[in-house]
Short mmCIF file of C-alpha atoms and ligand atoms in Angstrom, two decimals:
data_model
loop_
_atom_site.label_atom_id
_atom_site.label_comp_id
_atom_site.label_asym_id
_atom_site.label_seq_id
_atom_site.Cartn_x
_atom_site.Cartn_y
_atom_site.Cartn_z
CA MET A 1 -67.34 108.15 -97.88
CA LYS A 2 -70.20 109.21 -100.35
CA ILE A 3 -70.96 106.97 -103.14
CA LEU A 4 -73.19 108.05 -106.08
CA LEU A 5 -74.54 105.07 -108.01
CA SER A 6 -75.53 105.43 -111.80
CA GLY A 7 -78.78 102.98 -111.95
CA ASP A 8 -81.05 101.75 -109.10
CA GLY A 9 -82.04 98.81 -110.38
CA GLN A 10 -81.09 95.56 -108.51
CA LEU A 11 -77.38 95.77 -108.83
CA GLY A 12 -77.26 99.41 -107.78
CA GLN A 13 -79.51 98.39 -104.57
CA MET A 14 -76.94 95.59 -104.08
CA LEU A 15 -74.19 97.59 -104.58
CA GLY A 16 -75.58 100.18 -101.90
CA ALA A 17 -76.50 97.78 -99.30
CA SER A 18 -72.83 96.50 -99.23
CA ALA A 19 -71.80 100.35 -99.07
CA ILE A 20 -73.82 101.00 -96.17
CA GLN A 21 -72.74 97.71 -94.89
CA HIS A 22 -69.06 98.95 -94.59
CA GLY A 23 -70.02 102.08 -93.10
CA HIS A 24 -70.65 104.60 -96.17
CA GLU A 25 -73.52 106.28 -97.32
CA CYS A 26 -75.00 106.26 -100.94
CA LEU A 27 -77.85 107.34 -103.34
CA LEU A 28 -78.50 106.20 -106.35
CA TYR A 29 -79.63 107.95 -109.77
CA SER A 30 -82.10 106.35 -111.54
CA THR A 31 -81.18 106.55 -115.43
CA ARG A 32 -85.17 105.87 -116.43
CA SER A 33 -86.72 108.79 -114.06
CA HIS A 34 -83.86 110.81 -113.32
CA GLN A 35 -84.19 110.96 -109.95
CA VAL A 36 -81.92 111.08 -107.32
CA LYS A 37 -83.07 108.15 -104.78
CA PRO A 38 -82.00 106.76 -101.14
CA LEU A 39 -81.39 103.00 -101.23
CA SER A 40 -84.02 100.86 -101.27
CA ALA A 41 -87.30 103.24 -101.46
CA GLN A 42 -89.44 104.92 -104.31
CA LEU A 43 -88.93 108.52 -102.97
CA PRO A 44 -87.23 110.85 -105.25
CA LEU A 45 -85.39 113.17 -103.13
CA ALA A 46 -85.35 117.14 -103.91
CA MET A 47 -81.70 117.23 -105.07
CA THR A 48 -80.88 117.45 -108.71
CA LEU A 49 -78.03 115.12 -110.38
CA ALA A 50 -75.41 118.31 -110.06
CA GLN A 51 -76.19 118.44 -107.23
CA ALA A 52 -75.72 114.79 -105.79
CA ILE A 53 -72.82 114.43 -107.99
CA ALA A 54 -71.07 117.74 -105.68
CA TRP A 55 -72.46 115.28 -102.57
CA ALA A 56 -70.93 112.68 -103.79
CA ASP A 57 -67.06 111.20 -103.10
CA VAL A 58 -67.24 109.32 -105.92
CA VAL A 59 -69.23 108.03 -108.61
CA SER A 60 -70.05 104.38 -110.13
CA TRP A 61 -72.43 102.43 -111.85
CA GLU A 62 -74.40 99.46 -111.89
CA HIS A 63 -74.70 99.25 -115.86
CA GLU A 64 -71.47 100.66 -118.21
CA ASP A 65 -74.85 102.44 -120.41
CA ILE A 66 -73.96 105.47 -118.29
CA PRO A 67 -76.35 108.31 -119.59
CA ALA A 68 -74.78 111.21 -121.29
CA ASP A 69 -75.59 113.72 -118.29
CA VAL A 70 -73.95 111.49 -115.48
CA MET A 71 -70.60 111.15 -118.07
CA THR A 72 -70.66 115.25 -118.44
CA LEU A 73 -71.72 116.07 -114.99
CA ALA A 74 -69.67 113.22 -112.57
CA GLN A 75 -66.06 113.31 -114.77
CA HIS A 76 -64.24 114.28 -112.35
CA LYS A 77 -65.86 112.09 -109.82
CA PHE A 78 -65.30 109.05 -111.70
CA LEU A 79 -62.17 106.34 -110.60
CA MET A 80 -61.26 105.94 -114.36
CA ASN A 81 -62.06 106.94 -117.94
CA ALA A 82 -66.05 106.23 -117.98
CA ALA A 83 -65.92 107.72 -121.27
CA GLY A 84 -63.83 104.73 -122.74
CA ILE A 85 -66.13 101.81 -120.48
CA GLN A 86 -69.06 103.33 -121.82
CA ARG A 87 -67.58 102.79 -125.21
CA LEU A 88 -67.54 99.25 -124.38
CA THR A 89 -71.36 98.77 -124.83
CA ASP A 90 -70.71 98.80 -128.57
CA ARG A 91 -70.15 95.17 -129.64
CA ARG A 92 -67.13 96.40 -132.44
CA ALA A 93 -64.99 98.43 -130.11
CA GLU A 94 -65.40 95.67 -127.18
CA LYS A 95 -64.02 93.28 -130.03
CA LYS A 96 -61.50 95.45 -130.62
CA LEU A 97 -60.18 95.86 -127.53
CA PHE A 98 -60.13 91.72 -126.91
CA ASP A 99 -58.16 91.90 -130.54
CA ASP A 100 -55.82 94.84 -128.94
CA CYS A 101 -54.91 93.18 -125.61
CA ALA A 102 -54.20 89.71 -127.78
CA VAL A 103 -57.25 87.67 -125.88
CA PRO A 104 -58.35 84.94 -127.88
CA THR A 105 -62.50 85.66 -128.73
CA SER A 106 -63.99 84.10 -131.60
CA PRO A 107 -63.10 85.42 -135.22
CA TRP A 108 -65.44 88.46 -136.06
CA GLN A 109 -66.41 91.11 -138.64
CA SER A 110 -68.15 94.27 -138.60
CA TYR A 111 -71.30 95.22 -140.35
CA ASP A 112 -73.19 98.89 -141.00
CA ASN A 113 -76.34 97.90 -143.08
CA VAL A 114 -78.22 95.46 -145.24
CA ALA A 115 -75.89 95.36 -148.24
CA GLU A 116 -72.63 94.52 -145.81
CA LEU A 117 -74.32 92.16 -144.53
CA GLN A 118 -75.64 90.28 -147.05
CA GLN A 119 -72.42 90.16 -148.74
CA LEU A 120 -70.84 88.80 -145.53
CA LEU A 121 -73.41 85.86 -145.18
CA GLN A 122 -73.31 85.44 -148.86
CA GLN A 123 -69.27 84.97 -148.46
CA SER A 124 -69.46 83.13 -145.28
CA GLN A 125 -67.90 79.73 -144.57
CA HIS A 126 -68.99 79.21 -141.78
CA ASP A 127 -72.65 79.40 -139.42
CA LEU A 128 -72.55 82.85 -137.61
CA VAL A 129 -74.11 84.56 -135.00
CA LEU A 130 -74.87 88.31 -135.99
CA LYS A 131 -75.33 89.97 -132.98
CA ALA A 132 -76.36 94.30 -133.27
CA ALA A 133 -73.88 96.40 -131.92
CA ARG A 134 -75.90 97.96 -129.14
CA GLY A 135 -78.48 97.38 -126.87
CA GLY A 136 -78.83 93.71 -126.74
CA TYR A 137 -79.20 91.38 -123.46
CA ASP A 138 -80.30 87.88 -122.57
CA GLY A 139 -79.79 87.10 -126.21
CA LYS A 140 -81.74 90.14 -127.53
CA GLY A 141 -80.60 91.48 -130.91
CA GLN A 142 -78.98 87.94 -131.98
CA TRP A 143 -79.61 86.16 -135.09
CA ARG A 144 -78.04 82.72 -135.97
CA PHE A 145 -77.36 82.12 -139.39
CA GLY A 146 -76.70 78.66 -140.53
CA ARG A 147 -75.87 77.24 -143.89
CA GLY A 148 -78.98 76.71 -146.04
CA ASP A 149 -79.92 79.80 -144.91
CA ASP A 150 -81.27 82.18 -146.64
CA ALA A 151 -78.71 85.55 -146.37
CA VAL A 152 -81.26 88.03 -148.22
CA THR A 153 -83.80 87.65 -145.60
CA LEU A 154 -81.89 87.77 -142.70
CA ALA A 155 -79.67 90.81 -143.88
CA ALA A 156 -82.98 92.37 -144.18
CA VAL A 157 -83.99 91.85 -140.71
CA ALA A 158 -80.47 91.98 -138.71
CA GLY A 159 -78.62 94.40 -141.22
CA GLN A 160 -81.05 97.24 -139.81
CA GLN A 161 -78.41 98.32 -137.33
CA ALA A 162 -74.62 97.77 -137.25
CA GLY A 163 -73.38 95.20 -135.78
CA ILE A 164 -70.85 91.62 -135.63
CA ALA A 165 -70.77 88.75 -137.38
CA GLU A 166 -69.50 86.00 -135.41
CA GLN A 167 -68.27 82.78 -136.21
CA LEU A 168 -70.60 80.46 -134.13
CA ILE A 169 -68.73 78.42 -131.40
CA ALA A 170 -69.19 75.03 -131.03
CA PHE A 171 -68.32 75.00 -126.71
CA ASP A 172 -68.01 72.29 -124.28
CA ARG A 173 -69.03 74.89 -121.73
CA GLU A 174 -69.44 78.67 -120.71
CA VAL A 175 -67.68 79.90 -117.86
CA SER A 176 -67.59 83.57 -116.16
CA LEU A 177 -64.48 84.99 -114.10
CA VAL A 178 -65.38 87.61 -111.79
CA GLY A 179 -62.71 89.79 -110.06
CA ALA A 180 -61.68 93.46 -108.76
CA ARG A 181 -59.28 95.75 -109.45
CA ALA A 182 -57.96 98.24 -107.52
CA LYS A 183 -56.40 101.22 -107.67
CA ASP A 184 -52.74 100.27 -106.70
CA GLY A 185 -53.27 97.26 -109.70
CA SER A 186 -53.69 94.97 -107.70
CA VAL A 187 -55.93 91.89 -108.91
CA VAL A 188 -58.38 89.35 -107.00
CA CYS A 189 -60.71 87.32 -108.82
CA TYR A 190 -63.08 84.44 -107.59
CA PRO A 191 -63.02 80.44 -109.26
CA LEU A 192 -64.36 80.41 -112.59
CA ILE A 193 -68.22 80.33 -112.83
CA THR A 194 -70.18 77.51 -114.88
CA ASN A 195 -73.42 78.93 -116.68
CA VAL A 196 -75.93 77.42 -118.10
CA HIS A 197 -78.28 79.79 -120.63
CA ARG A 198 -81.81 78.81 -121.66
CA ASN A 199 -83.03 80.95 -124.61
CA GLY A 200 -80.27 82.78 -123.82
CA ILE A 201 -80.87 83.85 -120.43
CA LEU A 202 -78.61 82.95 -117.76
CA SER A 203 -80.54 80.22 -115.94
CA TYR A 204 -77.98 79.15 -113.32
CA SER A 205 -74.45 78.94 -112.26
CA ILE A 206 -72.38 76.87 -110.61
CA ALA A 207 -69.41 78.32 -108.59
CA ALA A 208 -66.44 76.43 -106.48
CA THR A 209 -66.97 72.80 -106.60
CA GLY A 210 -63.21 72.48 -107.70
CA GLN A 211 -63.99 71.04 -111.10
CA LEU A 212 -62.06 73.12 -113.77
CA PRO A 213 -59.14 72.79 -114.70
CA VAL A 214 -56.34 75.34 -112.87
CA THR A 215 -55.13 76.03 -116.55
CA LEU A 216 -58.50 77.71 -117.47
CA GLN A 217 -58.19 79.63 -114.22
CA GLN A 218 -54.75 80.61 -114.81
CA GLN A 219 -55.92 81.45 -118.63
CA ALA A 220 -58.74 83.23 -117.57
CA GLU A 221 -56.86 85.69 -114.70
CA HIS A 222 -54.45 86.13 -117.50
CA CYS A 223 -57.22 88.07 -119.66
CA PHE A 224 -58.81 89.73 -117.01
CA GLN A 225 -55.12 91.17 -116.12
CA ALA A 226 -54.88 92.19 -119.50
CA LEU A 227 -58.31 93.81 -119.82
CA THR A 228 -58.23 95.49 -117.03
CA ASN A 229 -54.96 97.10 -117.49
CA ALA A 230 -55.79 98.07 -120.84
CA LEU A 231 -58.92 100.09 -118.93
CA HIS A 232 -56.80 100.97 -116.44
CA TYR A 233 -59.91 99.48 -114.17
CA VAL A 234 -60.95 100.23 -110.99
CA GLY A 235 -63.88 97.46 -109.60
CA VAL A 236 -65.50 94.34 -110.19
CA LEU A 237 -65.52 93.47 -113.66
CA ALA A 238 -66.92 90.15 -115.07
CA ILE A 239 -65.45 87.99 -118.37
CA GLU A 240 -68.22 85.70 -120.06
CA PHE A 241 -65.98 82.92 -121.74
CA PHE A 242 -66.34 79.72 -124.30
CA VAL A 243 -64.70 76.75 -123.24
CA VAL A 244 -63.82 74.52 -126.10
CA GLY A 245 -62.02 71.22 -125.43
CA GLU A 246 -62.05 69.17 -122.23
CA GLY A 247 -59.20 68.28 -119.55
CA ASP A 248 -55.73 69.69 -120.44
CA THR A 249 -56.27 70.88 -124.05
CA ALA A 250 -59.36 73.04 -122.95
CA GLN A 251 -59.22 76.60 -124.44
CA LEU A 252 -60.71 79.81 -123.63
CA LEU A 253 -62.45 82.19 -125.78
CA VAL A 254 -63.51 85.32 -125.05
CA ASN A 255 -67.46 85.99 -125.01
CA GLU A 256 -68.30 89.31 -123.45
CA ILE A 257 -66.92 91.81 -120.99
CA ALA A 258 -69.22 92.97 -117.97
CA PRO A 259 -67.15 96.52 -116.73
CA ARG A 260 -69.36 96.01 -113.69
CA VAL A 261 -71.00 93.26 -110.97
CA HIS A 262 -72.39 90.17 -113.11
CA ASN A 263 -75.14 87.56 -112.26
CA SER A 264 -73.04 84.95 -112.64
CA GLY A 265 -71.61 86.91 -109.70
CA HIS A 266 -74.41 86.53 -107.14
CA TRP A 267 -73.91 83.30 -105.53
CA THR A 268 -70.71 85.38 -104.28
CA MET A 269 -73.47 87.22 -101.93
CA ASN A 270 -73.84 84.03 -99.44
CA GLY A 271 -70.82 81.69 -101.03
CA ALA A 272 -67.76 83.91 -100.53
CA SER A 273 -66.02 85.50 -97.33
CA CYS A 274 -66.42 88.67 -99.61
CA SER A 275 -69.31 89.23 -102.07
CA GLN A 276 -68.55 91.22 -105.99
CA PHE A 277 -70.94 94.18 -103.83
CA ASP A 278 -68.59 94.18 -100.75
CA LEU A 279 -65.54 93.76 -103.62
CA HIS A 280 -66.34 96.81 -105.61
CA ILE A 281 -67.20 99.23 -102.74
CA ARG A 282 -63.68 98.16 -101.07
CA ALA A 283 -61.88 99.14 -104.56
CA LEU A 284 -64.17 102.48 -105.36
CA THR A 285 -63.05 103.16 -101.80
CA GLY A 286 -59.55 102.70 -101.21
CA MET A 287 -59.76 99.30 -99.20
CA PRO A 288 -57.05 96.77 -99.51
CA LEU A 289 -59.05 93.86 -101.81
CA PRO A 290 -58.94 90.32 -99.27
CA GLN A 291 -57.73 86.97 -99.85
CA LEU A 292 -61.61 85.22 -100.83
CA ARG A 293 -62.46 82.11 -99.26
CA VAL A 294 -65.13 80.28 -101.39
CA GLN A 295 -67.64 77.80 -100.97
CA PRO A 296 -69.66 75.10 -103.25
CA THR A 297 -72.31 77.40 -104.29
CA LEU A 298 -75.51 77.00 -106.86
CA LEU A 299 -77.25 80.25 -108.15
CA LEU A 300 -80.64 79.57 -109.88
CA ASN A 301 -81.74 82.75 -111.65
CA VAL A 302 -85.49 83.70 -110.64
CA ILE A 303 -87.53 84.38 -114.14
CA GLY A 304 -90.55 85.50 -115.25
CA VAL A 305 -92.27 84.26 -111.99
CA GLU A 306 -95.03 86.00 -109.40
CA SER A 307 -93.03 85.06 -106.48
CA ILE A 308 -90.59 82.24 -104.82
CA PRO A 309 -91.87 78.94 -103.42
CA ASP A 310 -91.98 79.26 -99.58
CA ALA A 311 -90.29 75.90 -99.56
CA LEU A 312 -87.34 77.79 -100.87
CA TRP A 313 -87.27 80.78 -98.04
CA GLN A 314 -87.53 78.26 -95.02
CA HIS A 315 -85.35 75.58 -96.80
CA PRO A 316 -81.79 76.20 -94.26
CA GLN A 317 -79.56 75.60 -97.73
CA SER A 318 -80.73 78.53 -99.52
CA SER A 319 -81.10 82.16 -99.60
CA CYS A 320 -83.48 83.98 -101.18
CA HIS A 321 -82.90 87.70 -103.23
CA TRP A 322 -86.73 89.48 -104.36
CA TYR A 323 -86.10 92.42 -106.53
CA ASN A 324 -89.66 93.59 -106.22
CA LYS A 325 -89.84 93.57 -109.99
CA THR A 326 -93.25 92.91 -112.11
CA ALA A 327 -93.04 89.11 -113.43
CA GLN A 328 -92.84 88.90 -117.15
CA PRO A 329 -91.86 86.28 -119.14
CA GLY A 330 -88.08 86.05 -119.79
CA ARG A 331 -87.63 88.62 -116.97
CA LYS A 332 -84.91 88.93 -113.80
CA VAL A 333 -87.37 89.09 -111.29
CA GLY A 334 -84.77 87.53 -108.43
CA HIS A 335 -82.24 84.60 -107.89
CA VAL A 336 -81.70 81.72 -104.97
CA THR A 337 -78.07 81.07 -104.09
CA ILE A 338 -77.82 76.99 -102.41
CA GLN A 339 -74.97 75.49 -100.61
CA ILE A 340 -74.36 72.70 -102.29
CA ASP A 341 -71.69 69.64 -101.70
CA ASP A 342 -70.86 68.78 -105.20
CA LEU A 343 -72.16 68.68 -108.97
CA ALA A 344 -74.44 66.08 -108.07
CA SER A 345 -76.30 68.18 -105.66
CA ALA A 346 -76.36 70.98 -108.16
CA ALA A 347 -78.06 69.02 -110.57
CA SER A 348 -80.74 67.70 -108.34
CA TRP A 349 -81.21 71.43 -107.14
CA VAL A 350 -81.83 72.32 -110.61
CA GLU A 351 -83.84 69.62 -111.62
CA ARG A 352 -86.43 69.87 -109.12
CA TRP A 353 -86.58 73.80 -108.58
CA ALA A 354 -85.20 75.41 -112.48
CA GLU A 355 -88.34 74.82 -114.22
CA ARG A 356 -90.64 75.88 -111.53
CA LEU A 357 -88.56 79.11 -110.76
CA GLN A 358 -87.82 80.35 -114.63
CA VAL A 359 -90.76 81.44 -117.29
CA LEU A 360 -88.90 82.26 -120.36
CA ALA A 361 -89.81 84.63 -123.34
P1 LIG B 10 -75.76 88.76 -121.79
O1 LIG B 10 -77.19 88.83 -120.88
O2 LIG B 10 -74.95 87.84 -120.92
O3 LIG B 10 -75.60 90.29 -121.84
P2 LIG B 10 -75.58 88.64 -124.23
O4 LIG B 10 -77.43 88.87 -124.57
O5 LIG B 10 -75.40 90.18 -124.11
O6 LIG B 10 -75.88 88.05 -122.78
P3 LIG B 10 -74.01 86.64 -125.57
O7 LIG B 10 -73.82 86.98 -124.27
O8 LIG B 10 -73.03 87.36 -126.64
O9 LIG B 10 -75.01 88.14 -125.66
O10 LIG B 10 -75.08 86.02 -125.98
C1 LIG B 10 -75.64 84.97 -125.13
C2 LIG B 10 -75.44 83.83 -125.80
O11 LIG B 10 -75.72 83.38 -126.75
C3 LIG B 10 -74.22 82.93 -125.16
O12 LIG B 10 -74.32 82.93 -123.82
C4 LIG B 10 -73.98 81.90 -125.47
O13 LIG B 10 -74.71 80.89 -125.27
C5 LIG B 10 -74.38 82.37 -127.30
N1 LIG B 10 -73.29 83.18 -128.03
C6 LIG B 10 -73.33 84.00 -128.04
N2 LIG B 10 -72.19 84.32 -128.82
C7 LIG B 10 -71.96 83.24 -129.29
C8 LIG B 10 -71.20 82.10 -130.01
N3 LIG B 10 -70.48 83.30 -131.20
N4 LIG B 10 -71.16 81.01 -130.30
C9 LIG B 10 -71.65 80.32 -130.12
N5 LIG B 10 -72.69 80.76 -128.85
C10 LIG B 10 -73.10 81.66 -128.75
MG1 LIG B 11 -73.40 87.18 -122.43
#
């Protein structure tokens, strides 16, 4: 089949590589330069977006912020209601979806301007996280509000744009569920992934070590079914959760969803029988979703550094992925997946490498 992807960043490239492995053809549309490109080369083709869409059997995306031109021209080539997915780039629409699907999430309210936010802050009984409705990632566009903080000063800054105020959750850990839904409604999910953030940016993830209670996996998959059914979703989707409480009483609260492949799922490139990219391509092209075999894996993000040290390129337990981007503090420029035996070995890899691989903003 012929696949056109909106977006030519690392997710688009990794999806494209998977498309080729499955015998398909793939073009990428750069949402920044508005050029159509072949995979893995910065060579624009003499092809308009409309021509690329006419060429394609199916159009998908690396990010749900689908540009207006793609939305308009590719409507008949998407496998689902892409406008409904694009709306999720607004946190108010996203939170409303959680409420409509009755999946538990942190209590929230929306605000439209400085005055509304100021009133909301002054009346709040809780510590809050304020999030701009649109455009945030890696913790950007967020502010914390605690008792004793000055509501007027914070509202003057955060209320410049519409947003949501969420109750601050005292979570025990953060996890994500990555899975896929096929056109026939069948679903497969990887085991829950434990995620550790530094400065709001995903620092590392630990997957498939089998240490999380089965009940949490069941809760997570229930949320996945509810949300993807409501969206009539086809492809890979990730859900980020907060885990509140430990052991058998642990509960999940949905933090946010990513209707696409997700950074925390990169471990599947080396730690699963079918990667999240393969899974998305299978769902797009109508192939059956496979049973997933997984092995304990650590994913270490490479952030803001010039290169990945040779020792990691050479190590038999690690697989390095470099995105060919210019290093800037806080910018994800690659990732490393590492086969681990257990949590203790993950901890020692993190202790040895995280600081060296990550320069945060
Ligand atoms: P991403 O890069 O995953 O898209 P993001 O910038 O869109 O992230 P969130 O995932 O909403 O934003 O928040 C970033 C991090 O901030 C979370 O992973 C979590 O550590 C913390 N955080 C967000 N909301 C809350 C909350 N309500 N209570 C406690 N911590 C929170
Ligand atoms: Mg997040």
